[in-house]
């Protein structure tokens, strides 16, 4: 009898497609998209120019006591006037993509709950010129259609608690996609609906500053509906474009092991992750979330047929990740810990979670007080890959605020570089484990208006002097530029 002996294998098989890293670096896949991100209200300024009308953030930031230092986005980084200079700097740094958002109040300034109103050509013109400028610089635009600056007139008619807001959003989305879709290949319907709903309507630390848990859950559904209707409108107006949704998914764990602690994890996961993922990707609301929140609302705002409208094909899921979430069951004995990193309010952003607490974690924190744990990035990307195989992923935000100081024209932000290196390493871990992560957008290109914290928190890789508007790339900008150029992450310190 003849037998064929296989030689013993001593080395693990290496997938053929993966580039071999040079010593001291870990390579990203070819074609990986390297970008940075901003949002209209945070950088543009020009709040009253060219026909723009107020958004909920104009109203909120002009209300005393709402934003630290009384800061507003009236001028911000003056990006509206300086975008050419900003795009030139992006090009100098070697950035390949730029995620920005469109200010709805520039596009249809007279919108009401009943009608979109006329389109403002000057508003469209600004974004169209920005897109041309980017393309001429070899930078791919990715457009977010809603990054929290709802026209105030819509809030006056109920805002996201009013279903009409979702309908008007879809009409507006179609207009922008129609105007830019010949050049823009990625449209993100909404940015972080979690924040719009819960911080805007439950804890009130974001505009419009309401504190009503039932309103927040109504907003959750109308934001999901806006995504679905908006996705269909973008596809109709720009058939070649890819439709995305950006969620700030939470990596939720407990640092204690009782059944009640694990139940707290399930509930927070439901409210932050599954209440958005399930309707959008599966066409249903999670039964446990509906049951958990039954004391707050009966969800009767979800109409027959809505879930089919929400459940549109999704080309890309945008994942924003900054910090881990740790929860415990709260038994009422000691004061409730509320270190969930979402601002101080006597009202919780978490509906029906009165017995859940958010303990403060030991260890390194950013200037936001947010704990740093890059494992969450990998875990979230791998979870999305496991639960929704084949769904393309993009990291649409990741970054950190630190107390940067400009000394002699130079910002040494070694903390940020460490943060970025660790989180990019975690992205690469997920890629190497098979997650289809196509790119990474660093938050943020410029220091900017950090919502309730005003200009006090600096997230940029480019320092902005708010008196002179002078931009100075921080050390992290040059470091990131090097990573992009090499398409690889240095592994040493
Ligand atoms: C968000 C927003 C950004 C923030 C950034 C830092 O994720 O909250 O999309 O606008 O500025 O995340 O908080």
XYZ file of C-alpha atoms in Angstrom, residues 185 331 434:
3
model
C -19.804 59.009 -3.706
C -29.236 49.577 44.417
C -11.577 39.792 8.656
